């Protein structure tokens, strides 16, 4: 055992949920050397390793630590909004043990040396796992291919053009083909930038507000294009943030055709709709825009039936400089690391999505898509674990937000479900007090 | 050298050489056997054989190419022809003259042999239909470059004694390469096992049906290869449109000693030139013991002599 290895830990008297094997049963989790020795009912009466810390979970849920596939951090370039350190503290408080960082920083993460920078900064400052996503195109300009091979070797886990779509279909086709040669996953924000144009969901609401609209078709058309290109290139594709019922239909059809595709959604689009914008509250301005209630319901159904594979926070810290503007001039984006799990539990409390499916969309399914060994309570896997009480009520107070930026659409929101303890590689990085 | 001269006198019943496509294996072998004789002639002090005496050969190059043009020029001169070089790119095309106009002008000069290089696929075929002489394709866009494939085959045969059943890995920009297309056809016609090695962005669609095995991983593609044939990557294709960067291309598709070690111990390395050292090939390999690159140039002159001689035999009044 290394000198700095955490001491053994036993999480006893827990309700153990391991979505990877469909497990939801009373039991324990035994952790030593930073890895899982045993988890579930079979671990309940196994005793404990010498010198172990024993935590009585008192019936709370213990599940794999959450993996958030889409997290923007201000480091490098906008450390005043968020650093890897502050983001990791927010993540730990939200039960997230792995964050995948978006490459849309300044400079853009499109060079192997910058991937290395993120990994070193994370090693030195972050309390959760940080997995860098690298740029799909140089400077995220959608014109020239980034060095997929070298970036992957440096440690990039997937490739994305950030919150910008690759508009040129020829470029996207070649990127997909080239990425496939390296078995690299392409994560895409599918929204036609010309058609999108506007600043909120197109429709009656936008018309009354006097705001230009982003039609749903901007997303659907780009998604349909992308899946045709996936068919040509046979690449691995993840639609990062879908928001309309037709998008879910497109994904369903694509999966039936045997394409290697998955779909994701931000928690905001599962818990809010365009009516929440109210009096031009810019914390609800995001891309894709919040849609109407029918779309939100369709999205929840798509999570429940597995069409949507992955739920992410789409954490995007913005400060007053970028948010306190008239709606049309304000930046997109909302923070979400600390509220991802609590907000997602709303879908379970509303009896719309069962807990194993819901947690699976934030644990084993992103892990499988990225080829990670975390996201499951398997023997020998890294001991990344979240313990939470699904029913404990709490209110998100702005002053308690750990992120450097406070642009949460959940400010003053009431939640049922509180993270009690977050464990990363056997080390407790957060406890609720 | 143990070349069997059984095909030396096999007929070559073609007016033009527009591509390898359409040639019978015995015709290809016939040209290679003729070329063996040309090698001997070229190595003598008196490098002359007057089979083209009185004939006029025009080298019509719409695209600059120092080595191919001088190779054809030398081949024609060694056979006694009057050779004229016309570089068209700078002159008449810019003045708006069409390919057909050029053909009419050329006809008036009564050439016997016309060697053409053009940047557009099919341009040489168009010209061949409009002129009264024999036409040799010296490269038409990404379509064919038949004399390059012939010189490659001659070089391989002189070292391996055969073409059949050899494993030849063609590596690099297959999509834009006339050398690759001509070689794929020729090597298949003579019974070699042909592989292509490239990132998907440099492979034409339908490549799996072109008679080759396709590899995206160069080490896999070179395993057990007898011949490693490198292709030039144009500089404008290295900066993001097809390949992200020179350094990434070199890392995964540049031929260095480590990657070459996957091929057979006696594998030979070829390149049609001009080379980008440090892009598709490491300097130590390009100039190393396994390299045939300089010999390819010598064989180029010999093969072109063979082609000109074979075509001249079919010229009227011969």
XYZ file of C-alpha atoms in Angstrom:
751
model
C 0.000 0.000 0.000
C 1.340 3.421 -0.906
C 2.051 5.753 1.987
C -0.599 8.238 0.975
C -3.281 5.634 0.264
C -6.452 6.302 2.238
C -7.234 3.875 5.017
C -9.830 1.187 4.385
C -13.462 2.270 4.504
C -16.653 0.316 5.057
C -19.984 1.861 4.157
C -22.396 -0.307 6.092
C -26.142 -0.417 6.470
C -26.653 1.183 3.046
C -29.172 0.745 0.276
C -26.693 -0.212 -2.432
C -27.646 0.746 -5.981
C -25.357 -0.375 -8.794
C -27.083 0.437 -12.095
C -24.462 -1.481 -14.083
C -25.853 -4.739 -12.708
C -29.370 -3.534 -11.940
C -28.751 -3.920 -8.219
C -30.903 -2.146 -5.612
C -30.616 -3.938 -2.273
C -29.549 -3.424 1.329
C -25.877 -4.103 1.867
C -22.415 -2.689 2.402
C -19.434 -1.493 0.422
C -15.939 -2.498 1.487
C -13.094 -0.341 0.220
C -9.346 -0.838 0.538
C -6.376 0.535 -1.364
C -8.711 2.962 -3.094
C -10.632 0.175 -4.823
C -13.852 -1.679 -4.176
C -13.358 -5.049 -2.462
C -17.029 -5.918 -2.320
C -20.324 -4.090 -2.752
C -23.918 -5.131 -2.191
C -25.711 -7.677 -0.043
C -22.746 -10.041 -0.366
C -20.542 -7.482 1.382
C -22.874 -7.100 4.350
C -21.389 -9.697 6.666
C -17.824 -9.807 5.460
C -16.328 -7.989 8.456
C -13.959 -5.137 7.686
C -10.305 -4.750 6.720
C -7.817 -4.024 9.512
C -7.942 -0.405 10.594
C -10.968 0.410 8.489
C -13.163 3.409 9.095
C -16.724 2.166 9.411
C -19.538 4.485 8.389
C -23.132 3.617 9.215
C -25.160 4.903 6.273
C -28.404 4.437 8.222
C -30.263 3.203 5.187
C -29.094 5.968 2.833
C -28.343 5.102 -0.780
C -24.775 4.270 -1.763
C -24.184 4.262 -5.505
C -21.273 4.719 -7.899
C -19.967 8.283 -7.922
C -21.610 10.368 -10.623
C -19.820 11.049 -13.913
C -20.618 14.394 -15.488
C -19.762 14.312 -19.175
C -20.175 18.025 -19.865
C -18.586 20.535 -17.499
C -17.204 23.937 -18.473
C -14.469 25.281 -16.237
C -12.784 28.653 -16.503
C -9.298 27.209 -16.241
C -7.303 28.178 -18.208
C -8.306 31.705 -19.121
C -11.284 32.576 -16.916
C -10.250 31.485 -13.441
C -12.426 34.211 -11.950
C -15.458 32.197 -13.060
C -14.295 28.743 -12.036
C -11.089 26.842 -11.437
C -10.531 23.122 -11.513
C -10.269 23.332 -7.723
C -13.566 25.184 -7.202
C -15.369 23.059 -9.786
C -14.150 19.900 -8.103
C -15.400 21.098 -4.716
C -18.800 21.857 -6.214
C -18.805 18.471 -7.917
C -17.909 16.636 -4.707
C -20.734 18.422 -2.869
C -23.070 17.272 -5.627
C -21.998 13.632 -5.456
C -20.038 13.867 -8.714
C -16.708 12.039 -8.657
C -15.660 12.540 -12.276
C -15.997 15.660 -14.390
C -15.264 15.777 -18.111
C -14.048 19.276 -18.853
C -15.096 21.055 -22.029
C -12.297 22.337 -24.278
C -13.856 25.778 -24.820
C -11.388 27.540 -22.557
C -8.895 30.257 -23.423
C -6.746 28.900 -24.975
C -8.881 26.161 -26.479
C -7.734 22.654 -25.532
C -6.589 21.697 -29.015
C -2.943 20.895 -28.323
C -1.534 17.847 -26.489
C 0.443 20.153 -24.189
C -2.813 21.749 -23.015
C -4.377 18.365 -22.256
C -1.289 17.700 -20.202
C -1.747 21.060 -18.464
C -5.324 20.216 -17.450
C -4.281 16.815 -16.131
C -1.415 18.283 -14.102
C -3.526 21.101 -12.677
C -6.233 18.586 -11.801
C -3.724 16.290 -10.109
C -2.408 19.178 -8.035
C -5.632 21.030 -7.227
C -8.768 18.972 -7.845
C -10.459 16.635 -5.388
C -12.442 14.676 -7.996
C -11.341 12.943 -11.203
C -10.898 15.348 -14.108
C -11.019 13.921 -17.604
C -10.305 16.447 -20.346
C -12.374 16.548 -23.496
C -10.306 17.921 -26.359
C -11.268 20.096 -29.284
C -12.600 18.389 -32.383
C -11.379 21.204 -34.616
C -8.534 23.657 -34.178
C -9.656 26.612 -32.093
C -13.192 25.128 -32.202
C -13.553 26.994 -35.481
C -15.092 24.034 -37.272
C -12.638 24.271 -40.151
C -9.491 22.240 -39.543
C -9.183 18.898 -37.817
C -7.532 18.806 -34.412
C -4.792 16.284 -33.658
C -7.088 13.489 -32.537
C -4.320 10.906 -32.255
C -1.860 12.987 -30.274
C -4.583 14.497 -28.083
C -5.929 11.062 -27.250
C -2.460 9.838 -26.372
C -2.064 12.872 -24.101
C -5.185 11.816 -22.190
C -8.223 13.348 -23.893
C -11.177 10.994 -23.360
C -13.366 12.299 -26.185
C -13.576 15.098 -28.736
C -16.069 17.895 -28.999
C -16.526 21.264 -30.582
C -17.791 22.615 -27.264
C -21.035 24.506 -27.445
C -20.542 25.218 -31.136
C -21.637 22.928 -33.933
C -19.406 21.971 -36.822
C -21.415 23.640 -39.537
C -19.497 22.351 -42.558
C -20.734 18.837 -43.337
C -17.573 17.906 -45.215
C -15.427 18.857 -42.227
C -17.723 16.904 -39.909
C -17.658 13.886 -42.199
C -13.875 13.842 -42.310
C -13.646 14.388 -38.546
C -15.956 11.447 -37.938
C -13.950 9.242 -40.291
C -10.611 10.273 -38.868
C -11.806 9.912 -35.265
C -13.031 6.415 -36.042
C -9.504 5.396 -37.067
C -8.450 6.229 -33.506
C -11.580 4.743 -31.935
C -12.320 8.215 -30.592
C -15.773 9.348 -29.464
C -17.131 12.516 -31.055
C -19.424 14.542 -28.785
C -21.416 17.097 -30.728
C -23.683 20.001 -29.916
C -26.080 19.620 -32.793
C -27.645 22.931 -33.661
C -27.555 24.639 -37.034
C -26.027 28.022 -36.168
C -27.714 29.889 -39.010
C -31.149 28.526 -38.354
C -30.751 28.822 -34.572
C -30.088 32.543 -34.774
C -32.338 33.557 -31.888
C -32.066 33.793 -28.130
C -34.854 31.588 -26.745
C -37.130 28.772 -27.853
C -39.075 29.905 -30.910
C -42.815 30.110 -30.412
C -45.598 32.102 -28.859
C -43.666 32.778 -25.676
C -40.725 34.278 -27.564
C -43.047 36.254 -29.795
C -44.841 37.889 -26.830
C -41.508 38.600 -25.160
C -40.196 40.254 -28.305
C -37.251 37.866 -28.488
C -35.938 36.142 -31.605
C -36.543 32.413 -31.596
C -34.390 29.310 -31.900
C -36.592 26.880 -33.816
C -36.581 23.265 -32.707
C -35.711 22.361 -36.292
C -32.269 23.946 -35.847
C -31.461 21.025 -33.560
C -33.383 18.349 -35.422
C -31.932 19.131 -38.859
C -28.359 19.131 -37.573
C -28.947 15.909 -35.669
C -30.371 14.212 -38.750
C -27.384 15.416 -40.769
C -24.992 14.124 -38.152
C -26.526 10.668 -38.103
C -26.238 10.452 -41.896
C -22.545 11.294 -41.510
C -22.206 8.679 -38.766
C -23.683 6.201 -41.218
C -21.070 7.146 -43.818
C -18.095 7.107 -41.472
C -19.149 4.351 -39.047
C -17.836 6.517 -36.214
C -18.783 6.801 -32.535
C -21.101 9.729 -31.896
C -22.744 11.270 -28.856
C -25.412 13.955 -29.302
C -24.497 15.949 -26.244
C -27.547 18.062 -25.515
C -30.840 17.210 -27.138
C -33.983 19.050 -26.189
C -36.913 18.229 -28.479
C -39.223 15.256 -28.787
C -38.334 14.838 -32.470
C -34.656 14.718 -31.567
C -35.422 11.732 -29.379
C -37.253 10.158 -32.333
C -34.225 10.740 -34.560
C -32.010 9.035 -31.975
C -34.417 6.105 -31.663
C -34.394 5.616 -35.428
C -30.622 5.898 -35.589
C -30.151 3.307 -32.876
C -32.519 0.972 -34.713
C -30.360 1.397 -37.817
C -27.449 0.105 -35.777
C -25.459 3.337 -35.611
C -22.936 3.661 -32.795
C -24.734 6.627 -31.238
C -25.809 7.835 -27.827
C -27.716 10.885 -26.677
C -27.386 13.195 -23.734
C -29.380 15.946 -22.120
C -28.703 18.632 -19.568
C -30.541 18.406 -16.260
C -31.972 21.848 -16.981
C -34.035 20.534 -19.865
C -35.496 17.797 -17.665
C -36.473 20.117 -14.838
C -37.262 23.480 -16.424
C -39.217 24.772 -19.376
C -39.367 28.100 -21.173
C -41.985 29.464 -18.766
C -39.354 29.513 -16.023
C -37.648 32.382 -17.847
C -40.326 34.632 -16.355
C -39.207 38.233 -16.327
C -36.173 37.728 -18.552
C -34.137 35.918 -15.894
C -30.882 35.303 -17.707
C -29.818 32.365 -15.529
C -32.356 30.448 -17.606
C -30.676 31.425 -20.870
C -28.852 28.457 -22.294
C -28.121 26.545 -25.467
C -30.133 24.686 -26.585
C -32.846 26.959 -25.178
C -35.333 25.683 -22.617
C -38.245 24.263 -24.601
C -41.924 23.966 -23.813
C -43.518 21.566 -21.343
C -44.433 18.999 -24.017
C -40.817 18.701 -24.992
C -39.729 18.444 -21.378
C -42.175 15.600 -20.794
C -40.981 13.870 -23.968
C -37.388 14.196 -22.771
C -38.251 12.613 -19.418
C -39.945 9.745 -21.241
C -36.839 9.358 -23.430
C -34.675 9.074 -20.313
C -37.059 6.525 -18.830
C -37.056 4.345 -21.955
C -33.277 4.606 -22.420
C -33.324 6.622 -25.656
C -31.424 9.318 -23.802
C -28.380 7.607 -22.364
C -26.676 10.300 -20.370
C -27.746 13.166 -18.122
C -25.185 15.897 -17.539
C -25.122 19.174 -15.647
C -23.878 21.206 -18.629
C -22.229 23.229 -15.870
C -21.278 26.577 -17.377
C -20.150 29.233 -14.907
C -20.881 32.812 -15.945
C -20.428 35.914 -13.842
C -22.261 39.227 -13.647
C -20.077 40.552 -16.434
C -21.587 38.063 -18.833
C -25.025 37.471 -17.322
C -26.273 40.805 -16.026
C -27.341 42.113 -19.394
C -30.578 42.408 -21.299
C -31.645 38.872 -22.250
C -30.483 38.962 -25.850
C -27.031 40.213 -24.883
C -26.434 37.871 -21.955
C -24.299 34.749 -22.351
C -25.767 31.277 -22.373
C -25.071 28.925 -19.516
C -25.972 27.816 -16.019
C -24.010 26.143 -13.256
C -25.224 22.748 -12.157
C -22.637 20.534 -10.488
C -24.014 20.889 -6.960
C -27.617 20.379 -7.997
C -27.345 17.661 -10.675
C -28.293 14.741 -8.464
C -30.858 16.574 -6.344
C -32.589 17.961 -9.435
C -32.528 14.572 -11.169
C -34.195 12.996 -8.143
C -37.247 15.155 -8.898
C -37.954 12.822 -11.814
C -37.907 9.861 -9.446
C -40.042 11.567 -6.803
C -42.537 12.368 -9.553
C -42.532 8.628 -10.326
C -41.454 9.244 -13.894
C -38.043 7.543 -13.926
C -36.992 4.651 -11.702
C -33.913 5.146 -9.591
C -31.722 2.525 -11.264
C -32.325 4.023 -14.733
C -31.908 7.561 -13.453
C -28.625 6.842 -11.674
C -27.460 4.725 -14.602
C -27.678 7.807 -16.835
C -25.154 9.509 -14.561
C -22.893 6.571 -13.702
C -22.425 3.426 -15.790
C -23.771 4.765 -19.060
C -21.398 7.729 -19.363
C -18.650 5.396 -18.112
C -19.409 2.840 -20.806
C -19.513 5.517 -23.473
C -16.149 6.909 -22.438
C -14.629 3.495 -21.782
C -14.049 4.142 -18.066
C -13.781 1.484 -15.380
C -15.543 3.733 -12.887
C -19.305 4.259 -12.766
C -19.955 0.815 -11.280
C -19.551 -0.953 -7.948
C -17.453 -3.764 -9.351
C -14.785 -5.564 -7.388
C -11.448 -4.000 -8.248
C -12.971 -0.828 -9.701
C -11.813 2.530 -8.304
C -13.818 3.303 -5.154
C -15.725 6.340 -6.431
C -18.915 6.357 -4.387
C -21.736 8.705 -3.544
C -23.902 8.316 -0.457
C -27.156 10.262 -0.449
C -30.457 10.437 1.364
C -33.077 10.570 -1.415
C -35.650 12.251 0.780
C -33.788 14.796 2.868
C -35.172 18.279 2.083
C -32.951 21.282 1.510
C -32.947 24.660 -0.184
C -30.208 25.953 -2.458
C -29.036 29.222 -0.983
C -26.870 31.435 -3.117
C -24.444 32.032 -0.280
C -23.817 28.305 0.063
C -22.921 27.743 -3.601
C -19.363 26.456 -3.882
C -18.855 27.369 -7.525
C -17.080 30.661 -8.044
C -19.941 31.709 -10.282
C -23.448 31.766 -8.879
C -25.551 31.582 -12.042
C -27.821 28.774 -10.893
C -31.335 28.443 -12.264
C -32.087 26.592 -9.011
C -31.434 29.534 -6.692
C -33.776 29.203 -3.689
C -35.173 25.973 -5.156
C -36.390 23.239 -2.806
C -35.016 19.771 -3.263
C -35.641 16.365 -1.760
C -32.407 14.432 -1.777
C -29.116 15.387 -0.246
C -25.602 14.104 -0.832
C -24.137 12.965 2.492
C -20.731 11.701 1.501
C -18.633 11.608 -1.643
C -15.723 9.202 -1.945
C -13.070 9.395 -4.691
C -10.634 6.494 -5.003
C -11.420 5.462 -1.434
C -10.854 8.927 -0.023
C -13.773 10.902 1.380
C -13.750 14.282 -0.370
C -17.078 15.599 0.913
C -19.298 15.001 3.930
C -22.565 16.763 4.657
C -22.686 18.554 7.945
C 19.180 -10.671 -63.088
C 17.155 -13.629 -64.197
C 14.379 -11.991 -66.187
C 12.760 -14.447 -68.534
C 12.560 -12.901 -71.971
C 9.519 -14.889 -72.982
C 7.396 -11.765 -73.274
C 9.963 -9.608 -75.046
C 8.271 -9.896 -78.400
C 4.668 -10.205 -77.293
C 2.646 -7.766 -79.364
C 1.597 -4.432 -77.903
C -1.449 -3.676 -80.033
C -2.208 -0.249 -78.608
C -1.957 3.138 -80.203
C -1.743 4.938 -76.866
C -0.703 4.201 -73.310
C -3.371 5.976 -71.326
C -3.364 3.755 -68.272
C -2.552 0.350 -66.877
C -6.248 -0.412 -66.944
C -6.989 -2.444 -70.054
C -3.505 -3.928 -70.439
C -3.142 -7.698 -70.396
C -0.623 -9.192 -67.990
C 1.497 -10.440 -70.924
C 1.574 -6.931 -72.358
C 2.778 -5.565 -69.044
C 5.421 -8.260 -68.851
C 6.403 -7.515 -72.445
C 7.049 -3.884 -71.547
C 9.068 -4.923 -68.505
C 11.192 -7.264 -70.627
C 11.808 -4.536 -73.193
C 12.741 -2.244 -70.318
C 15.402 -4.715 -69.156
C 17.125 -4.184 -72.505
C 16.793 -0.455 -72.109
C 18.531 -0.674 -68.751
C 21.497 -2.280 -70.495
C 21.534 0.403 -73.185
C 21.411 3.152 -70.576
C 24.373 1.663 -68.769
C 26.592 1.655 -71.859
C 28.914 4.464 -72.785
C 27.094 4.781 -76.109
C 23.482 5.082 -74.943
C 21.788 5.023 -78.319
C 19.354 2.873 -80.168
C 18.009 4.552 -83.241
C 14.500 3.071 -83.330
C 12.849 6.484 -83.195
C 15.122 8.202 -85.699
C 13.206 10.874 -87.548
C 10.309 10.732 -85.145
C 9.115 13.773 -83.216
C 8.194 13.465 -79.571
C 6.478 16.320 -77.798
C 6.343 16.406 -74.018
C 3.245 18.393 -73.191
C 3.174 19.196 -69.481
C 0.237 21.139 -68.110
C 1.624 20.534 -64.639
C 5.240 21.063 -63.616
C 7.261 17.912 -63.179
C 11.000 18.061 -63.453
C 11.718 14.401 -62.966
C 9.013 12.826 -65.113
C 9.559 15.284 -67.935
C 13.334 14.859 -67.994
C 12.918 11.097 -67.754
C 10.703 11.074 -70.847
C 13.036 13.503 -72.608
C 16.035 11.288 -71.983
C 14.121 8.172 -72.997
C 13.132 9.725 -76.317
C 16.623 11.011 -77.033
C 18.245 7.685 -76.280
C 15.959 6.181 -78.882
C 16.950 8.808 -81.441
C 13.769 10.902 -81.479
C 13.645 14.668 -81.798
C 12.217 15.724 -78.447
C 10.529 18.988 -77.714
C 9.259 20.106 -74.306
C 6.163 22.225 -74.071
C 5.276 23.629 -70.681
C 1.728 24.765 -71.176
C 0.765 25.879 -67.708
C 2.330 29.290 -68.104
C 1.314 30.145 -71.620
C -1.695 29.276 -73.684
C -4.007 27.990 -70.987
C -3.840 31.347 -69.285
C -4.743 32.971 -72.579
C -7.933 30.946 -72.660
C -6.932 28.237 -75.097
C -8.893 25.049 -74.572
C -7.459 21.569 -74.594
C -9.045 21.005 -77.989
C -7.364 24.135 -79.381
C -4.066 22.843 -78.098
C -4.677 19.522 -79.808
C -5.362 21.258 -83.133
C -2.162 23.275 -82.798
C -0.201 20.151 -82.033
C -1.674 18.256 -84.984
C -0.331 20.934 -87.274
C 3.172 20.159 -86.013
C 2.877 16.469 -86.949
C 4.342 14.858 -83.871
C 4.569 11.084 -83.690
C 4.527 10.715 -79.946
C 2.875 12.941 -77.431
C 3.653 12.628 -73.725
C 1.048 14.416 -71.621
C 0.747 15.378 -67.990
C -2.428 17.186 -66.922
C -3.981 18.112 -63.588
C -7.436 16.847 -64.531
C -8.421 13.192 -64.595
C -9.421 12.184 -68.131
C -7.746 15.138 -69.867
C -5.197 12.859 -71.539
C -7.990 10.648 -72.879
C -9.729 13.678 -74.331
C -6.534 14.794 -76.038
C -5.868 11.279 -77.353
C -9.164 11.351 -79.191
C -8.292 14.615 -80.894
C -4.698 14.173 -82.054
C -3.292 12.075 -84.851
C -0.338 10.598 -82.955
C 0.365 8.179 -80.144
C -0.257 9.512 -76.656
C 1.448 8.486 -73.438
C -0.184 9.433 -70.168
C 2.447 10.936 -67.897
C -0.119 11.464 -65.156
C -3.691 12.746 -65.372
C -4.919 14.188 -62.096
C -5.593 11.527 -59.503
C -6.447 8.967 -62.202
C -3.442 7.094 -63.625
C 0.309 7.307 -64.027
C 1.063 4.149 -65.968
C 4.812 4.562 -66.497
C 5.276 5.052 -62.750
C 3.538 1.748 -62.032
C 5.641 0.049 -64.722
C 8.899 1.402 -63.324
C 7.858 0.344 -59.844
C 7.114 -3.154 -61.118
C 10.440 -3.321 -62.946
C 12.292 -2.227 -59.821
C 10.479 -4.786 -57.683
C 11.008 -7.602 -60.178
C 14.720 -6.913 -60.473
C 15.081 -7.277 -56.709
C 12.574 -9.966 -55.864
C 12.691 -11.870 -59.169
C 8.897 -11.809 -59.389
C 5.770 -9.822 -58.634
C 3.297 -12.619 -58.032
C 2.482 -13.440 -54.418
C 4.491 -10.548 -53.032
C 2.735 -8.444 -50.395
C 2.914 -4.783 -51.336
C 1.742 -2.110 -48.877
C 0.926 1.234 -50.512
C 0.913 3.866 -47.785
C -0.337 7.425 -47.675
C -2.653 9.643 -49.653
C -4.484 7.028 -51.732
C -7.416 9.331 -52.495
C -5.425 11.837 -54.514
C -2.823 9.457 -55.914
C -2.597 8.412 -59.571
C 0.452 6.357 -58.581
C -1.680 4.320 -56.194
C -4.400 3.658 -58.769
C -1.993 2.534 -61.495
C -0.064 0.393 -59.048
C -3.165 -1.247 -57.604
C -4.233 -2.300 -61.110
C -0.802 -3.438 -62.241
C 0.155 -5.323 -59.096
C -3.187 -7.108 -59.045
C -2.808 -8.006 -62.728
C 0.541 -9.638 -61.954
C -0.752 -11.500 -58.913
C 0.608 -9.497 -56.000
C -1.269 -9.037 -52.734
C -1.950 -5.341 -52.454
C -2.607 -3.465 -49.246
C -3.350 0.189 -48.698
C -2.468 1.941 -45.449
C -3.934 5.366 -44.688
C -6.254 7.298 -42.415
C -9.865 7.030 -43.604
C -9.743 10.644 -44.781
C -7.146 9.712 -47.411
C -8.938 6.629 -48.702
C -11.379 6.943 -51.611
C -14.864 5.589 -51.066
C -15.285 2.045 -52.275
C -11.623 1.298 -51.601
C -12.463 -2.134 -50.184
C -13.736 -3.133 -53.617
C -10.641 -1.948 -55.478
C -8.763 -5.180 -54.976
C -6.876 -4.232 -51.859
C -6.813 -4.946 -48.158
C -7.394 -1.744 -46.189
C -5.517 -0.793 -43.034
C -5.848 2.328 -40.915
C -3.098 1.182 -38.568
C 0.275 1.316 -40.277
C 1.931 -1.326 -38.083
C -0.840 -3.783 -38.907
C -0.638 -2.872 -42.556
C 3.102 -3.416 -42.766
C 3.127 -6.805 -41.017
C 4.826 -9.287 -43.312
C 5.053 -6.892 -46.259
C 7.704 -7.483 -48.951
C 7.425 -3.992 -50.397
C 6.530 -0.747 -48.662
C 5.509 1.855 -51.193
C 5.206 5.348 -49.743
C 3.219 8.139 -51.373
C 3.792 11.840 -51.209
C 1.383 13.884 -49.102
C 0.728 17.296 -50.622
C 1.479 20.096 -48.203
C -1.948 21.684 -48.529
C -3.552 18.479 -47.260
C -1.550 18.376 -44.026
C -3.049 21.283 -42.159
C -6.483 20.188 -41.144
C -8.547 19.348 -44.196
C -7.523 15.681 -44.433
C -4.878 15.285 -41.741
C -4.590 17.486 -38.640
C -0.884 18.266 -38.805
C 2.489 17.169 -40.120
C 3.595 15.943 -36.713
C 0.491 13.809 -36.231
C 0.775 12.368 -39.738
C 4.415 11.538 -39.221
C 3.652 9.941 -35.862
C 1.034 7.535 -37.228
C 1.753 7.251 -40.955
C 5.359 8.341 -41.449
C 7.687 5.456 -42.296
C 10.395 5.212 -39.661
C 12.613 2.345 -38.551
C 10.174 1.260 -35.854
C 7.216 0.928 -38.207
C 9.363 -0.604 -40.943
C 10.420 -3.308 -38.474
C 6.909 -4.772 -38.779
C 7.533 -5.565 -42.450
C 9.653 -8.518 -43.525
C 13.366 -8.260 -42.732
C 14.196 -8.015 -46.422
C 11.366 -5.605 -47.181
C 12.197 -2.883 -49.673
C 11.068 0.727 -49.530
C 9.901 2.730 -52.533
C 8.695 6.273 -53.128
C 7.677 7.906 -56.418
C 9.253 11.205 -55.352
C 9.623 13.951 -54.620
C 9.843 12.999 -50.958
C 8.885 14.990 -47.886
C 11.478 13.768 -45.411
C 10.015 13.949 -41.917
C 6.447 13.871 -43.204
C 5.739 10.557 -44.893
C 9.224 9.102 -44.588
C 12.128 9.393 -42.196
C 15.379 10.530 -43.775
C 17.249 7.503 -42.426
C 14.832 5.175 -44.224
C 14.687 7.202 -47.433
C 18.456 7.062 -47.732
C 18.891 3.701 -46.005
C 19.906 0.226 -47.130
C 16.341 -0.952 -47.789
C 15.523 2.001 -50.008
C 15.092 1.547 -53.764
C 14.169 5.157 -54.301
C 17.196 6.133 -56.383
C 17.001 2.985 -58.454
C 13.376 3.811 -59.256
C 14.607 6.895 -61.110
C 16.961 4.808 -63.262
C 14.210 2.322 -64.029
C 11.979 5.234 -64.981
C 14.074 6.081 -68.000
C 14.255 2.407 -69.041
C 10.515 1.839 -68.745
C 9.765 4.980 -70.742
C 12.149 3.867 -73.478
C 10.297 0.555 -73.577
C 6.914 2.267 -73.812
C 8.003 4.690 -76.542
C 9.565 1.866 -78.530
C 6.486 -0.338 -78.228
C 4.188 2.455 -79.352
C 6.502 3.532 -82.178
C 6.314 0.036 -83.607
C 2.622 0.651 -84.230
C 3.058 4.052 -85.869
C 2.066 4.317 -89.543
C 4.853 4.071 -92.167
C 6.938 1.994 -89.832
